mmCIF file of C-alpha atoms in Angstrom:
data_model
loop_
_atom_site.group_PDB
_atom_site.id
_atom_site.type_symbol
_atom_site.label_atom_id
_atom_site.label_comp_id
_atom_site.label_asym_id
_atom_site.label_seq_id
_atom_site.Cartn_x
_atom_site.Cartn_y
_atom_site.Cartn_z
ATOM 1 C CA MET I 1 -60.263 3.203 3.167
ATOM 2 C CA ASN I 2 -57.493 2.483 0.895
ATOM 3 C CA GLY I 3 -55.676 -1.375 -0.558
ATOM 4 C CA TYR I 4 -52.999 -0.325 1.336
ATOM 5 C CA ALA I 5 -54.187 0.922 4.825
ATOM 6 C CA GLN I 6 -53.090 -2.257 6.205
ATOM 7 C CA ASP I 7 -49.646 -2.099 5.058
ATOM 8 C CA LYS I 8 -49.150 1.902 4.807
ATOM 9 C CA ASP I 9 -46.045 1.530 7.476
ATOM 10 C CA ALA I 10 -43.994 -1.020 5.239
ATOM 11 C CA TYR I 11 -45.280 1.508 2.615
ATOM 12 C CA LEU I 12 -43.932 4.277 4.285
ATOM 13 C CA LYS I 13 -40.730 2.911 4.909
ATOM 14 C CA ARG I 14 -39.974 1.998 1.629
ATOM 15 C CA LEU I 15 -40.576 5.006 -0.108
ATOM 16 C CA LYS I 16 -38.219 6.715 2.651
ATOM 17 C CA ARG I 17 -35.623 3.840 1.422
ATOM 18 C CA ILE I 18 -36.600 5.368 -1.723
ATOM 19 C CA GLU I 19 -36.112 8.564 -1.138
ATOM 20 C CA GLY I 20 -32.800 7.945 0.918
ATOM 21 C CA GLN I 21 -31.101 5.949 -2.892
ATOM 22 C CA VAL I 22 -32.491 8.706 -5.213
ATOM 23 C CA ARG I 23 -30.262 11.335 -2.789
ATOM 24 C CA GLY I 24 -27.589 8.776 -2.834
ATOM 25 C CA LEU I 25 -28.069 9.107 -6.529
ATOM 26 C CA HIS I 26 -28.316 13.092 -6.235
ATOM 27 C CA ARG I 27 -24.265 12.357 -4.292
ATOM 28 C CA MET I 28 -22.933 10.457 -7.043
ATOM 29 C CA VAL I 29 -23.379 13.086 -9.196
ATOM 30 C CA GLU I 30 -21.988 15.235 -7.131
ATOM 31 C CA SER I 31 -18.981 13.474 -6.723
ATOM 32 C CA ASP I 32 -18.665 13.031 -10.017
ATOM 33 C CA GLU I 33 -18.660 9.061 -9.871
ATOM 34 C CA TYR I 34 -18.585 6.817 -12.526
ATOM 35 C CA CYS I 35 -21.631 7.241 -15.086
ATOM 36 C CA ILE I 36 -22.458 3.273 -15.029
ATOM 37 C CA ASP I 37 -22.159 3.021 -11.818
ATOM 38 C CA VAL I 38 -25.086 5.975 -10.953
ATOM 39 C CA LEU I 39 -26.601 3.957 -14.177
ATOM 40 C CA THR I 40 -26.363 1.182 -11.933
ATOM 41 C CA GLN I 41 -28.075 2.643 -9.245
ATOM 42 C CA ILE I 42 -31.038 4.055 -11.517
ATOM 43 C CA SER I 43 -31.982 0.755 -12.090
ATOM 44 C CA ALA I 44 -31.793 -0.764 -8.807
ATOM 45 C CA VAL I 45 -33.920 2.599 -7.891
ATOM 46 C CA THR I 46 -36.860 2.107 -10.959
ATOM 47 C CA LYS I 47 -36.703 -2.193 -9.621
ATOM 48 C CA ALA I 48 -37.661 -0.347 -5.793
ATOM 49 C CA LEU I 49 -40.297 1.848 -7.237
ATOM 50 C CA GLN I 50 -41.288 -1.687 -9.829
ATOM 51 C CA ALA I 51 -41.816 -3.603 -6.571
ATOM 52 C CA VAL I 52 -43.972 -0.323 -4.794
ATOM 53 C CA SER I 53 -46.074 -0.435 -7.492
ATOM 54 C CA ILE I 54 -47.033 -3.559 -7.991
ATOM 55 C CA GLY I 55 -47.907 -4.433 -4.156
ATOM 56 C CA LEU I 56 -50.515 -1.459 -4.464
ATOM 57 C CA ILE I 57 -52.052 -2.944 -7.278
ATOM 58 C CA ASP I 58 -52.643 -6.076 -6.350
ATOM 59 C CA GLU I 59 -54.024 -4.433 -3.258
ATOM 60 C CA HIS I 60 -55.900 -2.172 -5.226
ATOM 61 C CA LEU I 61 -57.736 -5.125 -6.625
ATOM 62 C CA LYS I 62 -58.273 -6.789 -3.651
ATOM 63 C CA HIS I 63 -59.880 -3.939 -1.568
ATOM 64 C CA CYS I 64 -60.706 -1.146 -3.883
ATOM 65 C CA VAL I 65 -62.012 -3.138 -7.094
ATOM 66 C CA ALA I 66 -63.197 -7.032 -5.351
ATOM 67 C CA GLN I 67 -65.271 -4.319 -3.019
ATOM 68 C CA ALA I 68 -66.841 -2.251 -5.710
ATOM 69 C CA VAL I 69 -67.342 -5.397 -8.590
ATOM 70 C CA ALA I 70 -69.710 -6.872 -5.173
ATOM 71 C CA GLU I 71 -71.756 -3.464 -5.381
ATOM 72 C CA GLY I 72 -71.545 -4.320 -9.411
ATOM 73 C CA GLY I 73 -73.528 -2.100 -12.201
ATOM 74 C CA GLU I 74 -72.021 1.363 -13.697
ATOM 75 C CA THR I 75 -69.446 1.496 -10.294
ATOM 76 C CA ALA I 76 -67.556 -2.157 -10.582
ATOM 77 C CA ASP I 77 -67.331 -1.059 -14.335
ATOM 78 C CA ALA I 78 -66.009 2.513 -13.464
ATOM 79 C CA LYS I 79 -63.456 0.630 -11.441
ATOM 80 C CA VAL I 80 -62.195 -2.002 -13.069
ATOM 81 C CA ALA I 81 -61.682 0.553 -16.372
ATOM 82 C CA GLU I 82 -59.585 2.848 -14.325
ATOM 83 C CA ALA I 83 -57.529 -0.232 -13.005
ATOM 84 C CA SER I 84 -56.619 -1.548 -15.809
ATOM 85 C CA ALA I 85 -56.007 2.262 -17.186
ATOM 86 C CA ALA I 86 -53.587 2.363 -14.118
ATOM 87 C CA ILE I 87 -52.047 -1.086 -15.310
ATOM 88 C CA ALA I 88 -51.467 0.523 -18.765
ATOM 89 C CA ARG I 89 -49.612 3.005 -17.271
ATOM 90 C CA LEU I 90 -47.273 1.355 -15.394
ATOM 91 C CA VAL I 91 -46.685 -1.518 -18.024
ATOM 92 C CA ARG I 92 -45.759 0.938 -20.858
ATOM 93 C CA SER I 93 -43.562 2.990 -17.738
ATOM 94 C CA MET T 1 -13.937 13.784 -16.387
ATOM 95 C CA ASN T 2 -17.093 11.427 -17.001
ATOM 96 C CA GLY T 3 -19.651 12.161 -20.106
ATOM 97 C CA TYR T 4 -21.977 14.360 -17.857
ATOM 98 C CA ALA T 5 -19.520 16.745 -16.619
ATOM 99 C CA GLN T 6 -20.532 19.111 -19.085
ATOM 100 C CA ASP T 7 -24.206 18.837 -17.774
ATOM 101 C CA LYS T 8 -23.959 17.866 -14.300
ATOM 102 C CA ASP T 9 -25.989 21.004 -12.588
ATOM 103 C CA ALA T 10 -28.997 19.944 -14.808
ATOM 104 C CA TYR T 11 -28.626 16.151 -13.352
ATOM 105 C CA LEU T 12 -28.670 17.341 -10.084
ATOM 106 C CA LYS T 13 -31.351 19.506 -10.578
ATOM 107 C CA ARG T 14 -33.814 16.810 -11.800
ATOM 108 C CA LEU T 15 -32.182 14.361 -9.461
ATOM 109 C CA LYS T 16 -33.062 16.527 -6.832
ATOM 110 C CA ARG T 17 -36.725 16.936 -8.715
ATOM 111 C CA ILE T 18 -36.730 13.316 -8.608
ATOM 112 C CA GLU T 19 -36.145 13.074 -4.952
ATOM 113 C CA GLY T 20 -39.134 15.579 -4.115
ATOM 114 C CA GLN T 21 -41.433 13.015 -6.138
ATOM 115 C CA VAL T 22 -40.537 10.634 -3.972
ATOM 116 C CA ARG T 23 -41.099 12.737 -0.969
ATOM 117 C CA GLY T 24 -44.449 13.500 -2.701
ATOM 118 C CA LEU T 25 -45.383 9.711 -2.759
ATOM 119 C CA HIS T 26 -44.380 9.489 0.559
ATOM 120 C CA ARG T 27 -47.144 12.155 1.304
ATOM 121 C CA MET T 28 -49.721 10.989 -0.706
ATOM 122 C CA VAL T 29 -49.570 8.035 1.281
ATOM 123 C CA GLU T 30 -49.011 8.581 4.300
ATOM 124 C CA SER T 31 -52.041 11.219 4.057
ATOM 125 C CA ASP T 32 -54.132 8.277 2.406
ATOM 126 C CA GLU T 33 -54.402 9.258 -1.285
ATOM 127 C CA TYR T 34 -56.461 7.427 -3.268
ATOM 128 C CA CYS T 35 -53.970 4.556 -4.777
ATOM 129 C CA ILE T 36 -54.405 4.471 -8.094
ATOM 130 C CA ASP T 37 -53.423 8.113 -8.180
ATOM 131 C CA VAL T 38 -50.412 7.121 -6.512
ATOM 132 C CA LEU T 39 -49.513 4.483 -9.079
ATOM 133 C CA THR T 40 -50.179 7.081 -11.340
ATOM 134 C CA GLN T 41 -46.986 9.203 -9.812
ATOM 135 C CA ILE T 42 -45.405 6.104 -9.447
ATOM 136 C CA SER T 43 -45.348 5.593 -13.489
ATOM 137 C CA ALA T 44 -44.622 9.848 -13.669
ATOM 138 C CA VAL T 45 -41.063 9.353 -11.134
ATOM 139 C CA THR T 46 -39.878 5.943 -13.932
ATOM 140 C CA LYS T 47 -40.631 8.559 -16.450
ATOM 141 C CA ALA T 48 -37.917 10.794 -14.996
ATOM 142 C CA LEU T 49 -35.705 8.107 -13.908
ATOM 143 C CA GLN T 50 -35.628 6.638 -17.893
ATOM 144 C CA ALA T 51 -35.300 9.960 -19.154
ATOM 145 C CA VAL T 52 -32.232 10.809 -17.175
ATOM 146 C CA SER T 53 -31.011 7.417 -17.223
ATOM 147 C CA ILE T 54 -31.498 7.855 -21.035
ATOM 148 C CA GLY T 55 -29.303 10.790 -21.235
ATOM 149 C CA LEU T 56 -26.668 8.698 -19.391
ATOM 150 C CA ILE T 57 -26.065 6.980 -21.516
ATOM 151 C CA ASP T 58 -25.903 8.921 -24.594
ATOM 152 C CA GLU T 59 -23.280 11.360 -22.667
ATOM 153 C CA HIS T 60 -21.262 7.530 -21.606
ATOM 154 C CA LEU T 61 -20.815 6.519 -25.718
ATOM 155 C CA LYS T 62 -20.000 10.163 -26.844
ATOM 156 C CA HIS T 63 -17.089 10.359 -24.285
ATOM 157 C CA CYS T 64 -15.870 7.622 -22.001
ATOM 158 C CA VAL T 65 -16.822 5.361 -24.586
ATOM 159 C CA ALA T 66 -15.703 6.833 -27.800
ATOM 160 C CA GLN T 67 -12.304 7.939 -25.822
ATOM 161 C CA ALA T 68 -11.728 4.189 -25.717
ATOM 162 C CA VAL T 69 -12.539 3.324 -28.542
ATOM 163 C CA ALA T 70 -9.693 5.846 -30.218
ATOM 164 C CA GLU T 71 -7.059 4.524 -27.863
ATOM 165 C CA GLY T 72 -8.211 0.866 -29.505
ATOM 166 C CA GLY T 73 -7.919 -2.375 -27.945
ATOM 167 C CA GLU T 74 -8.506 -3.915 -24.997
ATOM 168 C CA THR T 75 -9.447 -0.789 -22.778
ATOM 169 C CA ALA T 76 -12.132 -0.427 -26.150
ATOM 170 C CA ASP T 77 -13.597 -3.179 -25.203
ATOM 171 C CA ALA T 78 -14.205 -3.442 -21.798
ATOM 172 C CA LYS T 79 -15.467 -0.493 -22.299
ATOM 173 C CA VAL T 80 -18.526 -1.443 -24.375
ATOM 174 C CA ALA T 81 -18.659 -4.258 -22.692
ATOM 175 C CA GLU T 82 -19.412 -2.402 -20.114
ATOM 176 C CA ALA T 83 -22.103 -0.263 -21.859
ATOM 177 C CA SER T 84 -23.711 -2.706 -22.731
ATOM 178 C CA ALA T 85 -24.189 -4.309 -19.602
ATOM 179 C CA ALA T 86 -25.227 -0.797 -17.993
ATOM 180 C CA ILE T 87 -27.663 -0.449 -21.410
ATOM 181 C CA ALA T 88 -29.132 -3.781 -20.881
ATOM 182 C CA ARG T 89 -30.248 -3.594 -17.397
ATOM 183 C CA LEU T 90 -31.946 -0.758 -18.403
ATOM 184 C CA VAL T 91 -33.847 -2.968 -20.544
ATOM 185 C CA ARG T 92 -35.011 -4.936 -18.124
ATOM 186 C CA SER T 93 -36.124 -2.568 -15.542
ATOM 187 C CA MET V 1 -20.962 -4.815 -43.171
ATOM 188 C CA ASN V 2 -23.228 -5.537 -40.412
ATOM 189 C CA GLY V 3 -22.146 -5.666 -36.630
ATOM 190 C CA TYR V 4 -24.695 -8.518 -36.047
ATOM 191 C CA ALA V 5 -23.480 -10.416 -39.286
ATOM 192 C CA GLN V 6 -21.422 -12.663 -38.098
ATOM 193 C CA ASP V 7 -23.743 -13.623 -35.521
ATOM 194 C CA LYS V 8 -26.556 -13.809 -38.425
ATOM 195 C CA ASP V 9 -27.067 -17.439 -38.629
ATOM 196 C CA ALA V 10 -28.077 -17.542 -34.586
ATOM 197 C CA TYR V 11 -30.590 -14.450 -34.387
ATOM 198 C CA LEU V 12 -32.003 -15.889 -37.500
ATOM 199 C CA LYS V 13 -32.578 -18.994 -35.335
ATOM 200 C CA ARG V 14 -33.656 -16.771 -32.012
ATOM 201 C CA LEU V 15 -36.161 -15.007 -34.422
ATOM 202 C CA LYS V 16 -37.825 -18.305 -36.359
ATOM 203 C CA ARG V 17 -38.528 -19.542 -32.566
ATOM 204 C CA ILE V 18 -39.648 -16.160 -31.404
ATOM 205 C CA GLU V 19 -41.957 -16.329 -34.877
ATOM 206 C CA GLY V 20 -43.520 -19.629 -33.531
ATOM 207 C CA GLN V 21 -44.316 -18.467 -30.419
ATOM 208 C CA VAL V 22 -46.179 -15.788 -31.212
ATOM 209 C CA ARG V 23 -48.065 -18.470 -34.220
ATOM 210 C CA GLY V 24 -48.404 -20.675 -30.663
ATOM 211 C CA LEU V 25 -50.034 -17.097 -29.346
ATOM 212 C CA HIS V 26 -52.474 -16.766 -31.996
ATOM 213 C CA ARG V 27 -53.167 -20.816 -31.585
ATOM 214 C CA MET V 28 -53.789 -20.908 -28.006
ATOM 215 C CA VAL V 29 -56.356 -17.726 -28.440
ATOM 216 C CA GLU V 30 -57.946 -20.138 -31.025
ATOM 217 C CA SER V 31 -58.499 -23.128 -29.319
ATOM 218 C CA ASP V 32 -59.506 -20.537 -25.920
ATOM 219 C CA GLU V 33 -56.963 -20.916 -23.496
ATOM 220 C CA TYR V 34 -57.449 -18.777 -19.939
ATOM 221 C CA CYS V 35 -55.955 -15.887 -20.473
ATOM 222 C CA ILE V 36 -53.425 -15.426 -17.377
ATOM 223 C CA ASP V 37 -51.801 -18.702 -19.521
ATOM 224 C CA VAL V 38 -51.580 -16.516 -22.560
ATOM 225 C CA LEU V 39 -50.578 -13.261 -21.040
ATOM 226 C CA THR V 40 -47.450 -15.707 -19.187
ATOM 227 C CA GLN V 41 -46.845 -16.355 -23.156
ATOM 228 C CA ILE V 42 -47.092 -12.638 -23.922
ATOM 229 C CA SER V 43 -44.218 -12.167 -20.601
ATOM 230 C CA ALA V 44 -41.928 -14.863 -22.533
ATOM 231 C CA VAL V 45 -42.106 -13.842 -25.744
ATOM 232 C CA THR V 46 -41.291 -10.360 -24.813
ATOM 233 C CA LYS V 47 -38.241 -11.375 -23.156
ATOM 234 C CA ALA V 48 -36.831 -13.254 -25.965
ATOM 235 C CA LEU V 49 -37.888 -9.936 -28.727
ATOM 236 C CA GLN V 50 -35.303 -8.254 -25.283
ATOM 237 C CA ALA V 51 -32.417 -10.499 -25.419
ATOM 238 C CA VAL V 52 -32.132 -10.045 -29.626
ATOM 239 C CA SER V 53 -32.430 -6.687 -29.247
ATOM 240 C CA ILE V 54 -29.394 -6.554 -26.434
ATOM 241 C CA GLY V 55 -27.449 -8.888 -28.380
ATOM 242 C CA LEU V 56 -27.590 -6.861 -31.529
ATOM 243 C CA ILE V 57 -26.655 -3.428 -29.208
ATOM 244 C CA ASP V 58 -24.148 -4.789 -27.779
ATOM 245 C CA GLU V 59 -22.556 -6.011 -31.731
ATOM 246 C CA HIS V 60 -23.792 -2.301 -33.402
ATOM 247 C CA LEU V 61 -21.855 -0.965 -30.303
ATOM 248 C CA LYS V 62 -18.785 -2.794 -30.781
ATOM 249 C CA HIS V 63 -18.774 -2.648 -34.935
ATOM 250 C CA CYS V 64 -20.500 0.207 -36.206
ATOM 251 C CA VAL V 65 -19.942 2.826 -33.702
ATOM 252 C CA ALA V 66 -17.159 1.645 -33.203
ATOM 253 C CA GLN V 67 -15.946 1.658 -36.234
ATOM 254 C CA ALA V 68 -17.557 5.823 -36.978
ATOM 255 C CA VAL V 69 -15.904 7.264 -33.921
ATOM 256 C CA ALA V 70 -12.476 5.523 -34.754
ATOM 257 C CA GLU V 71 -13.219 7.444 -38.140
ATOM 258 C CA GLY V 72 -13.699 10.630 -35.653
ATOM 259 C CA GLY V 73 -15.956 13.687 -36.295
ATOM 260 C CA GLU V 74 -19.096 14.004 -37.740
ATOM 261 C CA THR V 75 -20.028 10.168 -38.872
ATOM 262 C CA ALA V 76 -18.885 9.520 -34.737
ATOM 263 C CA ASP V 77 -20.788 12.425 -33.504
ATOM 264 C CA ALA V 78 -23.996 10.580 -35.952
ATOM 265 C CA LYS V 79 -23.654 7.359 -35.100
ATOM 266 C CA VAL V 80 -23.392 7.517 -31.350
ATOM 267 C CA ALA V 81 -26.219 9.898 -31.409
ATOM 268 C CA GLU V 82 -28.181 7.300 -33.510
ATOM 269 C CA ALA V 83 -26.518 4.744 -31.308
ATOM 270 C CA SER V 84 -28.054 6.782 -28.254
ATOM 271 C CA ALA V 85 -31.645 7.034 -29.773
ATOM 272 C CA ALA V 86 -31.887 3.245 -30.830
ATOM 273 C CA ILE V 87 -31.429 2.764 -27.087
ATOM 274 C CA ALA V 88 -33.562 4.868 -25.598
ATOM 275 C CA ARG V 89 -36.745 3.388 -28.091
ATOM 276 C CA LEU V 90 -35.666 0.286 -25.881
ATOM 277 C CA VAL V 91 -35.928 1.428 -22.831
ATOM 278 C CA ARG V 92 -39.112 3.102 -23.192
ATOM 279 C CA SER V 93 -40.806 -0.253 -24.711
ATOM 280 C CA MET N 1 -66.102 -18.297 -21.084
ATOM 281 C CA ASN N 2 -62.629 -16.438 -21.202
ATOM 282 C CA GLY N 3 -62.707 -12.921 -20.282
ATOM 283 C CA TYR N 4 -61.718 -12.175 -24.452
ATOM 284 C CA ALA N 5 -63.842 -14.375 -26.267
ATOM 285 C CA GLN N 6 -66.131 -11.659 -27.599
ATOM 286 C CA ASP N 7 -62.946 -10.104 -29.373
ATOM 287 C CA LYS N 8 -61.297 -13.477 -30.276
ATOM 288 C CA ASP N 9 -61.555 -12.482 -33.940
ATOM 289 C CA ALA N 10 -60.094 -9.037 -33.183
ATOM 290 C CA TYR N 11 -56.915 -11.175 -31.257
ATOM 291 C CA LEU N 12 -56.108 -13.124 -33.606
ATOM 292 C CA LYS N 13 -56.318 -11.117 -36.750
ATOM 293 C CA ARG N 14 -53.413 -8.572 -34.057
ATOM 294 C CA LEU N 15 -51.474 -12.097 -33.054
ATOM 295 C CA LYS N 16 -51.361 -13.035 -36.918
ATOM 296 C CA ARG N 17 -50.062 -9.221 -38.040
ATOM 297 C CA ILE N 18 -47.417 -9.691 -35.169
ATOM 298 C CA GLU N 19 -46.287 -12.814 -36.522
ATOM 299 C CA GLY N 20 -45.910 -10.883 -39.872
ATOM 300 C CA GLN N 21 -44.304 -8.381 -38.002
ATOM 301 C CA VAL N 22 -41.268 -11.636 -36.056
ATOM 302 C CA ARG N 23 -41.276 -12.413 -40.021
ATOM 303 C CA GLY N 24 -40.668 -9.331 -40.960
ATOM 304 C CA LEU N 25 -37.688 -8.888 -38.952
ATOM 305 C CA HIS N 26 -36.476 -12.572 -39.364
ATOM 306 C CA ARG N 27 -36.224 -11.299 -43.649
ATOM 307 C CA MET N 28 -33.994 -7.697 -42.122
ATOM 308 C CA VAL N 29 -31.351 -10.037 -40.965
ATOM 309 C CA GLU N 30 -31.677 -12.253 -44.262
ATOM 310 C CA SER N 31 -31.536 -9.467 -46.243
ATOM 311 C CA ASP N 32 -28.776 -7.852 -43.654
ATOM 312 C CA GLU N 33 -30.532 -4.326 -42.955
ATOM 313 C CA TYR N 34 -28.664 -1.719 -41.100
ATOM 314 C CA CYS N 35 -29.000 -3.164 -36.930
ATOM 315 C CA ILE N 36 -30.963 0.195 -35.855
ATOM 316 C CA ASP N 37 -33.747 -0.565 -38.202
ATOM 317 C CA VAL N 38 -34.257 -4.022 -37.505
ATOM 318 C CA LEU N 39 -34.193 -2.142 -33.456
ATOM 319 C CA THR N 40 -36.280 -0.018 -34.444
ATOM 320 C CA GLN N 41 -38.830 -3.269 -35.634
ATOM 321 C CA ILE N 42 -38.136 -4.213 -32.841
ATOM 322 C CA SER N 43 -39.434 -1.747 -30.395
ATOM 323 C CA ALA N 44 -42.361 -1.782 -32.805
ATOM 324 C CA VAL N 45 -43.030 -5.283 -31.885
ATOM 325 C CA THR N 46 -42.988 -5.127 -27.995
ATOM 326 C CA LYS N 47 -45.437 -2.645 -28.328
ATOM 327 C CA ALA N 48 -47.771 -4.140 -30.530
ATOM 328 C CA LEU N 49 -47.100 -7.412 -27.797
ATOM 329 C CA GLN N 50 -47.680 -4.734 -24.844
ATOM 330 C CA ALA N 51 -50.933 -3.439 -26.439
ATOM 331 C CA VAL N 52 -52.556 -6.855 -26.739
ATOM 332 C CA SER N 53 -51.131 -7.792 -22.535
ATOM 333 C CA ILE N 54 -53.384 -4.674 -21.785
ATOM 334 C CA GLY N 55 -56.213 -5.820 -23.737
ATOM 335 C CA LEU N 56 -56.270 -9.473 -21.959
ATOM 336 C CA ILE N 57 -55.606 -7.781 -18.342
ATOM 337 C CA ASP N 58 -58.664 -5.842 -18.833
ATOM 338 C CA GLU N 59 -60.919 -8.163 -20.496
ATOM 339 C CA HIS N 60 -59.440 -10.602 -17.188
ATOM 340 C CA LEU N 61 -60.308 -8.065 -14.733
ATOM 341 C CA LYS N 62 -63.995 -7.028 -15.989
ATOM 342 C CA HIS N 63 -64.894 -11.467 -16.675
ATOM 343 C CA CYS N 64 -62.767 -13.815 -14.818
ATOM 344 C CA VAL N 65 -62.157 -11.765 -11.584
ATOM 345 C CA ALA N 66 -65.530 -9.923 -11.839
ATOM 346 C CA GLN N 67 -67.116 -12.777 -11.845
ATOM 347 C CA ALA N 68 -65.274 -14.331 -9.231
ATOM 348 C CA VAL N 69 -64.943 -11.780 -6.942
ATOM 349 C CA ALA N 70 -68.867 -12.201 -6.944
ATOM 350 C CA GLU N 71 -69.017 -15.473 -5.561
ATOM 351 C CA GLY N 72 -66.647 -14.074 -3.260
ATOM 352 C CA GLY N 73 -64.060 -16.513 -0.881
ATOM 353 C CA GLU N 74 -61.233 -18.217 -1.461
ATOM 354 C CA THR N 75 -61.885 -18.033 -5.783
ATOM 355 C CA ALA N 76 -61.940 -14.261 -5.290
ATOM 356 C CA ASP N 77 -58.731 -14.048 -3.231
ATOM 357 C CA ALA N 78 -56.930 -16.530 -5.322
ATOM 358 C CA LYS N 79 -57.959 -15.356 -9.037
ATOM 359 C CA VAL N 80 -56.995 -11.728 -7.803
ATOM 360 C CA ALA N 81 -53.851 -13.121 -6.856
ATOM 361 C CA GLU N 82 -53.374 -14.919 -10.179
ATOM 362 C CA ALA N 83 -53.996 -11.593 -11.915
ATOM 363 C CA SER N 84 -51.572 -9.813 -9.688
ATOM 364 C CA ALA N 85 -48.777 -12.139 -10.330
ATOM 365 C CA ALA N 86 -49.434 -11.466 -14.128
ATOM 366 C CA ILE N 87 -49.461 -8.178 -13.964
ATOM 367 C CA ALA N 88 -46.113 -8.017 -12.054
ATOM 368 C CA ARG N 89 -44.760 -10.283 -14.675
ATOM 369 C CA LEU N 90 -45.920 -8.164 -17.410
ATOM 370 C CA VAL N 91 -44.852 -4.609 -15.536
ATOM 371 C CA ARG N 92 -41.291 -6.721 -14.628
ATOM 372 C CA SER N 93 -40.929 -7.995 -18.771
#
């Protein structure tokens, strides 16, 4: 079971909202809205995505990584390395 | 006319693709895909949005800011300050 | 003359402070301080560097880019392209 | 014992180099070097700090968080929450 399972509906709602925001960006460009206003909206979408990723990492650590660590051995090492790589991608994106 | 006007179709295509990527995130969560795979996809969407914003800033500088600077005076100062604020939001998002 | 010339002393002071913060990080690690506290300090140093870069970009646009745009032609195009590339590096770092 | 203990010397070396890079920034501004070159160097310092933080997070997960999780209970929950908060600060900085 995934870490985010218990908050699945909340994540689905947030992603649906972000999808709507990106559609809104499309409408803004379609109707030639001012560059700065489009840029401001892009920053908002980026922050919303960031918040989802921070939530997912937290739940992944709490459930998937914690479970693997409880098992110990190579399972734990692989799971922690995988989480670290995902965190590195987020920090660098 | 907006800085991005001449590349409007390209931006619309990119935003449509990003919208599809976010819909893809929604599908991944709906079908309980592994947290790390969802996180990897979020990093990809963030990078795609970043590339759009970097393009828009470049075109805004080339057209809107350059035009205002050519006019000079308060118009120019206001336009540069506005661009700097948008860049700050992007750097911080 | 550089865009930041008139605020040179302020930038020198800020960079000296950031240098001190990085030396502080070194001391923290040397005295085996807790990882999370070191990470919190790294976030603070990153934000301070970000603020310096946002200031430098603003001044560069106001002075160097504005001057080149006033000259027009290839000088202007090159200067804007150069600024856009620097902004892209900052957004991506 | 801290997660980074076994790599302490490597971290100290990296932080000393970053300190030198920031001193280099100070010299650049002092000698009125071109804004874009200073900005390029700031991006390099930011990336170096990012790499240190990603390393520290990895080691913190492997040692401190893993140990707390093995103990279980409130210790584990608090340690994971603390790590998540540090990761959130890094993603947002």
